[in-house]
Amino acid sequence: MSRLKSVGLQDKALQDCTFENDKGFNPEMDRARAYVERWEEMLESNTGLLLWGDVGTGKTFFAGCIANALIERGVPVLMTNFARILNTLTDLRSEERNRFIDEMNEYPLLILDDLGIERNSEFALEQVFNVVDSRYRSGQPLIVTTNLTLSELKNPADLAHARIYDRVLERCVPLKINNRNIRKDNAKVQMERARALFAAKA
Ligand SMILES: Nc1ncnc2c1ncn2[C@@H]1O[C@H](COP(=O)(O)OP(=O)(O)O)[C@@H](O)[C@H]1O
Ligand SMILES: [Mg+2]
């Protein structure tokens, strides 16, 4: 289990994204629980999720909760993000890239954080397409998070974006995470604490 966690959750901070740590900010969290409860069905029907909404609203936390809960049930989950994937692919020789992408499909659930950073680089667009298309063809579920709006995903600027987003939209049920900005709230609390601390010392 701890091996599944350390390999599958590529960012250490994700280990804290658990239902136990849910502070109830996000009214959509019951959908995350439902996804875990009905995992066998999701797998069978190749149903993924598309978590979209503004920054700081809890998309990564939501997806991380699913990852942790399924890993605790012994399901291998890989959660990573597009920035990391692009960095890795940039460093790999082209013949090694396919193997790296294939390895991601050894996981019955793949979670890719932050779709949309590929924006206008041709290399990035091609690699993101390869990752998404390869997952699509593997017939296994994919969960994606993005700061793009559903309307941006449905009305892509060009064919290069369309062929990525069309595949995501075909397999991933869109779910709007429409919270207040929790990150900003947290930062504000911290700033107030720091202010109080320094005020006391002054
Ligand atoms: N339901 C929740 N319970 C407790 N903390 C949360 C919850 N949702 C988000 N957070 C915290 O709020 C901050 C922003 O959430 P994050 O998931 O990173 O947002 P996003 O991925 O949408 O930008 C993070 O510090 C995260 O841990
Ligand atoms: Mg995020």
mmCIF file of C-alpha atoms and ligand atoms in Angstrom:
data_model
loop_
_atom_site.group_PDB
_atom_site.id
_atom_site.type_symbol
_atom_site.label_atom_id
_atom_site.label_comp_id
_atom_site.label_asym_id
_atom_site.label_seq_id
_atom_site.Cartn_x
_atom_site.Cartn_y
_atom_site.Cartn_z
ATOM 1 C CA MET A 1 0.000 0.000 0.000
ATOM 2 C CA SER A 2 2.675 2.541 0.915
ATOM 3 C CA ARG A 3 4.505 1.498 -2.244
ATOM 4 C CA LEU A 4 1.334 2.064 -4.302
ATOM 5 C CA LYS A 5 1.132 5.494 -2.675
ATOM 6 C CA SER A 6 4.714 6.548 -3.148
ATOM 7 C CA VAL A 7 4.791 5.410 -6.760
ATOM 8 C CA GLY A 8 1.262 6.418 -7.712
ATOM 9 C CA LEU A 9 1.056 9.819 -6.057
ATOM 10 C CA GLN A 10 3.908 11.614 -7.698
ATOM 11 C CA ASP A 11 3.549 14.738 -5.615
ATOM 12 C CA LYS A 12 4.010 14.008 -1.884
ATOM 13 C CA ALA A 13 1.458 16.641 -0.876
ATOM 14 C CA LEU A 14 -1.232 14.522 -2.536
ATOM 15 C CA GLN A 15 -1.010 12.032 0.319
ATOM 16 C CA ASP A 16 -2.887 14.583 2.443
ATOM 17 C CA CYS A 17 -5.785 14.828 0.013
ATOM 18 C CA THR A 18 -8.065 12.370 1.795
ATOM 19 C CA PHE A 19 -11.712 12.182 2.742
ATOM 20 C CA GLU A 20 -10.571 12.302 6.383
ATOM 21 C CA ASN A 21 -8.993 15.719 5.717
ATOM 22 C CA ASP A 22 -12.003 17.067 3.821
ATOM 23 C CA LYS A 23 -13.099 20.231 5.593
ATOM 24 C CA GLY A 24 -16.419 20.289 3.798
ATOM 25 C CA PHE A 25 -15.688 23.363 1.674
ATOM 26 C CA ASN A 26 -16.706 21.746 -1.510
ATOM 27 C CA PRO A 27 -20.336 20.722 -2.011
ATOM 28 C CA GLU A 28 -19.314 18.393 -4.859
ATOM 29 C CA MET A 29 -17.214 16.120 -2.657
ATOM 30 C CA ASP A 30 -20.008 13.561 -2.339
ATOM 31 C CA ARG A 31 -19.453 12.871 -6.047
ATOM 32 C CA ALA A 32 -15.868 11.929 -5.284
ATOM 33 C CA ARG A 33 -17.118 9.471 -2.669
ATOM 34 C CA ALA A 34 -19.666 8.100 -5.163
ATOM 35 C CA TYR A 35 -16.929 7.567 -7.755
ATOM 36 C CA VAL A 36 -14.944 5.507 -5.265
ATOM 37 C CA GLU A 37 -18.010 3.557 -4.086
ATOM 38 C CA ARG A 38 -18.918 2.696 -7.652
ATOM 39 C CA TRP A 39 -15.381 2.162 -8.899
ATOM 40 C CA GLU A 40 -16.052 -1.310 -10.373
ATOM 41 C CA GLU A 41 -18.864 0.157 -12.449
ATOM 42 C CA MET A 42 -16.700 3.120 -13.505
ATOM 43 C CA LEU A 43 -13.942 0.764 -14.587
ATOM 44 C CA GLU A 44 -16.331 -1.531 -16.422
ATOM 45 C CA SER A 45 -17.961 1.336 -18.317
ATOM 46 C CA ASN A 46 -14.684 3.250 -18.778
ATOM 47 C CA THR A 47 -16.137 6.325 -17.127
ATOM 48 C CA GLY A 48 -13.829 9.154 -16.169
ATOM 49 C CA LEU A 49 -14.337 12.644 -14.793
ATOM 50 C CA LEU A 50 -13.483 16.080 -16.052
ATOM 51 C CA LEU A 51 -13.105 18.407 -13.081
ATOM 52 C CA TRP A 52 -13.188 21.979 -14.273
ATOM 53 C CA GLY A 53 -13.301 25.334 -12.553
ATOM 54 C CA ASP A 54 -11.225 28.269 -11.385
ATOM 55 C CA VAL A 55 -7.880 27.926 -9.632
ATOM 56 C CA GLY A 56 -7.904 27.155 -5.941
ATOM 57 C CA THR A 57 -11.391 25.664 -5.886
ATOM 58 C CA GLY A 58 -10.322 22.164 -4.840
ATOM 59 C CA LYS A 59 -9.997 20.171 -8.076
ATOM 60 C CA THR A 60 -6.640 18.656 -7.189
ATOM 61 C CA PHE A 61 -7.882 17.884 -3.673
ATOM 62 C CA PHE A 62 -11.014 16.215 -5.082
ATOM 63 C CA ALA A 63 -9.028 14.020 -7.455
ATOM 64 C CA GLY A 64 -6.433 13.280 -4.777
ATOM 65 C CA CYS A 65 -9.163 11.985 -2.455
ATOM 66 C CA ILE A 66 -10.294 9.540 -5.114
ATOM 67 C CA ALA A 67 -6.693 8.447 -5.663
ATOM 68 C CA ASN A 68 -5.976 7.853 -1.976
ATOM 69 C CA ALA A 69 -9.249 6.063 -1.304
ATOM 70 C CA LEU A 70 -8.837 3.688 -4.251
ATOM 71 C CA ILE A 71 -5.196 3.007 -3.415
ATOM 72 C CA GLU A 72 -6.321 2.119 0.109
ATOM 73 C CA ARG A 73 -8.573 -0.465 -1.507
ATOM 74 C CA GLY A 74 -5.593 -1.854 -3.363
ATOM 75 C CA VAL A 75 -6.392 -0.293 -6.751
ATOM 76 C CA PRO A 76 -3.257 0.996 -8.500
ATOM 77 C CA VAL A 77 -3.798 4.667 -9.343
ATOM 78 C CA LEU A 78 -1.340 7.007 -11.004
ATOM 79 C CA MET A 79 -1.882 10.700 -10.347
ATOM 80 C CA THR A 80 0.450 13.110 -12.071
ATOM 81 C CA ASN A 81 0.175 16.389 -13.927
ATOM 82 C CA PHE A 82 0.770 17.637 -17.431
ATOM 83 C CA ALA A 83 3.675 19.900 -16.457
ATOM 84 C CA ARG A 84 5.579 16.955 -15.034
ATOM 85 C CA ILE A 85 4.727 14.754 -18.005
ATOM 86 C CA LEU A 86 5.930 17.409 -20.437
ATOM 87 C CA ASN A 87 9.165 17.872 -18.529
ATOM 88 C CA THR A 88 9.812 14.154 -18.584
ATOM 89 C CA LEU A 89 8.940 13.764 -22.250
ATOM 90 C CA THR A 90 11.175 16.685 -23.168
ATOM 91 C CA ASP A 91 14.111 14.932 -21.513
ATOM 92 C CA LEU A 92 13.432 11.555 -23.143
ATOM 93 C CA ARG A 93 14.602 10.452 -26.541
ATOM 94 C CA SER A 94 11.722 9.999 -28.955
ATOM 95 C CA GLU A 95 11.894 6.183 -28.911
ATOM 96 C CA GLU A 96 11.619 6.207 -25.112
ATOM 97 C CA ARG A 97 8.579 8.439 -25.099
ATOM 98 C CA ASN A 98 6.160 5.735 -26.197
ATOM 99 C CA ARG A 99 7.328 3.420 -23.462
ATOM 100 C CA PHE A 100 6.854 6.119 -20.844
ATOM 101 C CA ILE A 101 3.332 6.790 -22.117
ATOM 102 C CA ASP A 102 2.507 3.074 -22.281
ATOM 103 C CA GLU A 103 3.575 2.642 -18.667
ATOM 104 C CA MET A 104 0.942 5.134 -17.555
ATOM 105 C CA ASN A 105 -1.661 2.807 -19.003
ATOM 106 C CA GLU A 106 -0.656 -0.024 -16.715
ATOM 107 C CA TYR A 107 -2.755 1.725 -14.078
ATOM 108 C CA PRO A 108 -6.514 1.025 -14.097
ATOM 109 C CA LEU A 109 -7.035 4.649 -13.073
ATOM 110 C CA LEU A 110 -4.978 7.531 -14.430
ATOM 111 C CA ILE A 111 -5.475 11.042 -13.028
ATOM 112 C CA LEU A 112 -3.957 13.923 -14.974
ATOM 113 C CA ASP A 113 -3.906 17.273 -13.245
ATOM 114 C CA ASP A 114 -3.969 20.610 -15.064
ATOM 115 C CA LEU A 115 -4.919 20.019 -18.652
ATOM 116 C CA GLY A 116 -4.540 23.281 -20.581
ATOM 117 C CA ILE A 117 -0.936 24.177 -19.908
ATOM 118 C CA GLU A 118 -0.038 22.835 -23.347
ATOM 119 C CA ARG A 119 -1.525 26.020 -24.773
ATOM 120 C CA ASN A 120 0.377 27.037 -27.811
ATOM 121 C CA SER A 121 3.503 24.971 -28.029
ATOM 122 C CA GLU A 122 3.493 22.520 -30.887
ATOM 123 C CA PHE A 123 5.657 19.995 -29.040
ATOM 124 C CA ALA A 124 3.455 20.163 -25.944
ATOM 125 C CA LEU A 125 0.261 19.815 -27.948
ATOM 126 C CA GLU A 126 1.602 16.767 -29.737
ATOM 127 C CA GLN A 127 2.742 15.109 -26.496
ATOM 128 C CA VAL A 128 -0.491 15.871 -24.646
ATOM 129 C CA PHE A 129 -2.374 14.407 -27.573
ATOM 130 C CA ASN A 130 -0.227 11.260 -27.429
ATOM 131 C CA VAL A 131 -0.888 10.822 -23.716
ATOM 132 C CA VAL A 132 -4.645 11.417 -23.972
ATOM 133 C CA ASP A 133 -5.060 9.361 -27.140
ATOM 134 C CA SER A 134 -3.098 6.466 -25.766
ATOM 135 C CA ARG A 135 -5.266 6.448 -22.631
ATOM 136 C CA TYR A 136 -8.365 6.717 -24.797
ATOM 137 C CA ARG A 137 -7.321 3.697 -26.816
ATOM 138 C CA SER A 138 -6.452 1.699 -23.699
ATOM 139 C CA GLY A 139 -10.164 1.695 -22.809
ATOM 140 C CA GLN A 140 -9.496 2.559 -19.160
ATOM 141 C CA PRO A 141 -10.839 5.455 -17.114
ATOM 142 C CA LEU A 142 -9.149 8.849 -16.971
ATOM 143 C CA ILE A 143 -9.765 11.706 -14.575
ATOM 144 C CA VAL A 144 -8.638 15.132 -15.749
ATOM 145 C CA THR A 145 -8.602 18.485 -13.975
ATOM 146 C CA THR A 146 -8.437 21.810 -15.771
ATOM 147 C CA ASN A 147 -8.770 25.549 -15.262
ATOM 148 C CA LEU A 148 -10.282 25.806 -18.720
ATOM 149 C CA THR A 149 -14.031 26.282 -18.895
ATOM 150 C CA LEU A 150 -16.299 23.649 -20.372
ATOM 151 C CA SER A 151 -17.127 26.070 -23.146
ATOM 152 C CA GLU A 152 -13.430 26.545 -23.973
ATOM 153 C CA LEU A 153 -13.029 22.774 -24.130
ATOM 154 C CA LYS A 154 -16.056 22.439 -26.377
ATOM 155 C CA ASN A 155 -14.981 25.277 -28.666
ATOM 156 C CA PRO A 156 -11.269 24.759 -29.203
ATOM 157 C CA ALA A 157 -9.288 27.242 -31.244
ATOM 158 C CA ASP A 158 -7.962 24.721 -33.730
ATOM 159 C CA LEU A 159 -7.776 21.096 -34.738
ATOM 160 C CA ALA A 160 -4.718 20.378 -32.581
ATOM 161 C CA HIS A 161 -6.664 21.302 -29.445
ATOM 162 C CA ALA A 162 -9.912 19.766 -30.692
ATOM 163 C CA ARG A 163 -8.499 16.285 -31.064
ATOM 164 C CA ILE A 164 -7.298 16.361 -27.447
ATOM 165 C CA TYR A 165 -10.427 17.865 -25.927
ATOM 166 C CA ASP A 166 -12.853 15.732 -27.983
ATOM 167 C CA ARG A 167 -11.379 12.552 -26.542
ATOM 168 C CA VAL A 168 -11.520 13.904 -23.002
ATOM 169 C CA LEU A 169 -15.118 15.037 -23.419
ATOM 170 C CA GLU A 170 -16.128 11.675 -24.858
ATOM 171 C CA ARG A 171 -14.888 9.676 -21.869
ATOM 172 C CA CYS A 172 -14.913 12.060 -18.913
ATOM 173 C CA VAL A 173 -18.120 13.294 -17.295
ATOM 174 C CA PRO A 174 -17.784 17.059 -16.752
ATOM 175 C CA LEU A 175 -18.155 18.223 -13.188
ATOM 176 C CA LYS A 176 -17.896 21.883 -12.330
ATOM 177 C CA ILE A 177 -15.985 22.590 -9.145
ATOM 178 C CA ASN A 178 -17.502 25.904 -8.379
ATOM 179 C CA ASN A 179 -16.202 26.829 -5.040
ATOM 180 C CA ARG A 180 -14.795 29.912 -3.580
ATOM 181 C CA ASN A 181 -11.006 30.096 -3.848
ATOM 182 C CA ILE A 182 -9.945 27.942 -0.908
ATOM 183 C CA ARG A 183 -6.272 28.583 -1.526
ATOM 184 C CA LYS A 184 -6.827 32.321 -1.161
ATOM 185 C CA ASP A 185 -8.909 31.766 1.988
ATOM 186 C CA ASN A 186 -6.142 29.612 3.479
ATOM 187 C CA ALA A 187 -3.486 32.161 2.545
ATOM 188 C CA LYS A 188 -5.530 34.889 4.181
ATOM 189 C CA VAL A 189 -5.828 32.958 7.453
ATOM 190 C CA GLN A 190 -2.076 32.338 7.415
ATOM 191 C CA MET A 191 -1.312 35.963 6.697
ATOM 192 C CA GLU A 192 -3.554 37.046 9.568
ATOM 193 C CA ARG A 193 -1.768 34.616 11.892
ATOM 194 C CA ALA A 194 1.618 35.939 10.794
ATOM 195 C CA ARG A 195 0.480 39.521 11.234
ATOM 196 C CA ALA A 196 -0.786 38.753 14.733
ATOM 197 C CA LEU A 197 2.500 37.034 15.565
ATOM 198 C CA PHE A 198 4.646 39.930 14.440
ATOM 199 C CA ALA A 199 2.322 42.492 15.959
ATOM 200 C CA ALA A 200 2.636 40.702 19.299
ATOM 201 C CA LYS A 201 6.424 40.738 19.058
ATOM 202 C CA ALA A 202 6.664 44.374 18.069
HETATM 203 N N1 LIG B 1 -12.556 19.832 0.528
HETATM 204 C C1 LIG B 1 -11.408 20.354 0.994
HETATM 205 N N2 LIG B 1 -11.098 20.232 2.308
HETATM 206 C C2 LIG B 1 -9.963 20.779 2.791
HETATM 207 N N3 LIG B 1 -9.053 21.440 2.051
HETATM 208 C C3 LIG B 1 -9.306 21.587 0.743
HETATM 209 C C4 LIG B 1 -10.494 21.058 0.147
HETATM 210 N N4 LIG B 1 -10.478 21.356 -1.162
HETATM 211 C C5 LIG B 1 -9.333 22.027 -1.378
HETATM 212 N N5 LIG B 1 -8.631 22.177 -0.243
HETATM 213 C C6 LIG B 1 -7.339 22.901 -0.096
HETATM 214 O O1 LIG B 1 -7.475 24.154 -0.759
HETATM 215 C C7 LIG B 1 -6.331 24.479 -1.537
HETATM 216 C C8 LIG B 1 -6.699 24.618 -3.019
HETATM 217 O O2 LIG B 1 -7.196 23.377 -3.509
HETATM 218 P P1 LIG B 1 -6.673 22.690 -4.845
HETATM 219 O O3 LIG B 1 -7.267 21.333 -4.891
HETATM 220 O O4 LIG B 1 -5.206 22.794 -4.941
HETATM 221 O O5 LIG B 1 -7.365 23.645 -5.938
HETATM 222 P P2 LIG B 1 -7.290 23.571 -7.530
HETATM 223 O O6 LIG B 1 -6.653 22.284 -7.901
HETATM 224 O O7 LIG B 1 -8.707 23.695 -7.980
HETATM 225 O O8 LIG B 1 -6.488 24.779 -7.940
HETATM 226 C C9 LIG B 1 -5.327 23.364 -1.266
HETATM 227 O O9 LIG B 1 -4.487 23.764 -0.224
HETATM 228 C C10 LIG B 1 -6.218 22.195 -0.830
HETATM 229 O O10 LIG B 1 -5.539 21.291 -0.004
HETATM 230 MG MG MG B 2 -4.914 21.986 -8.971
#
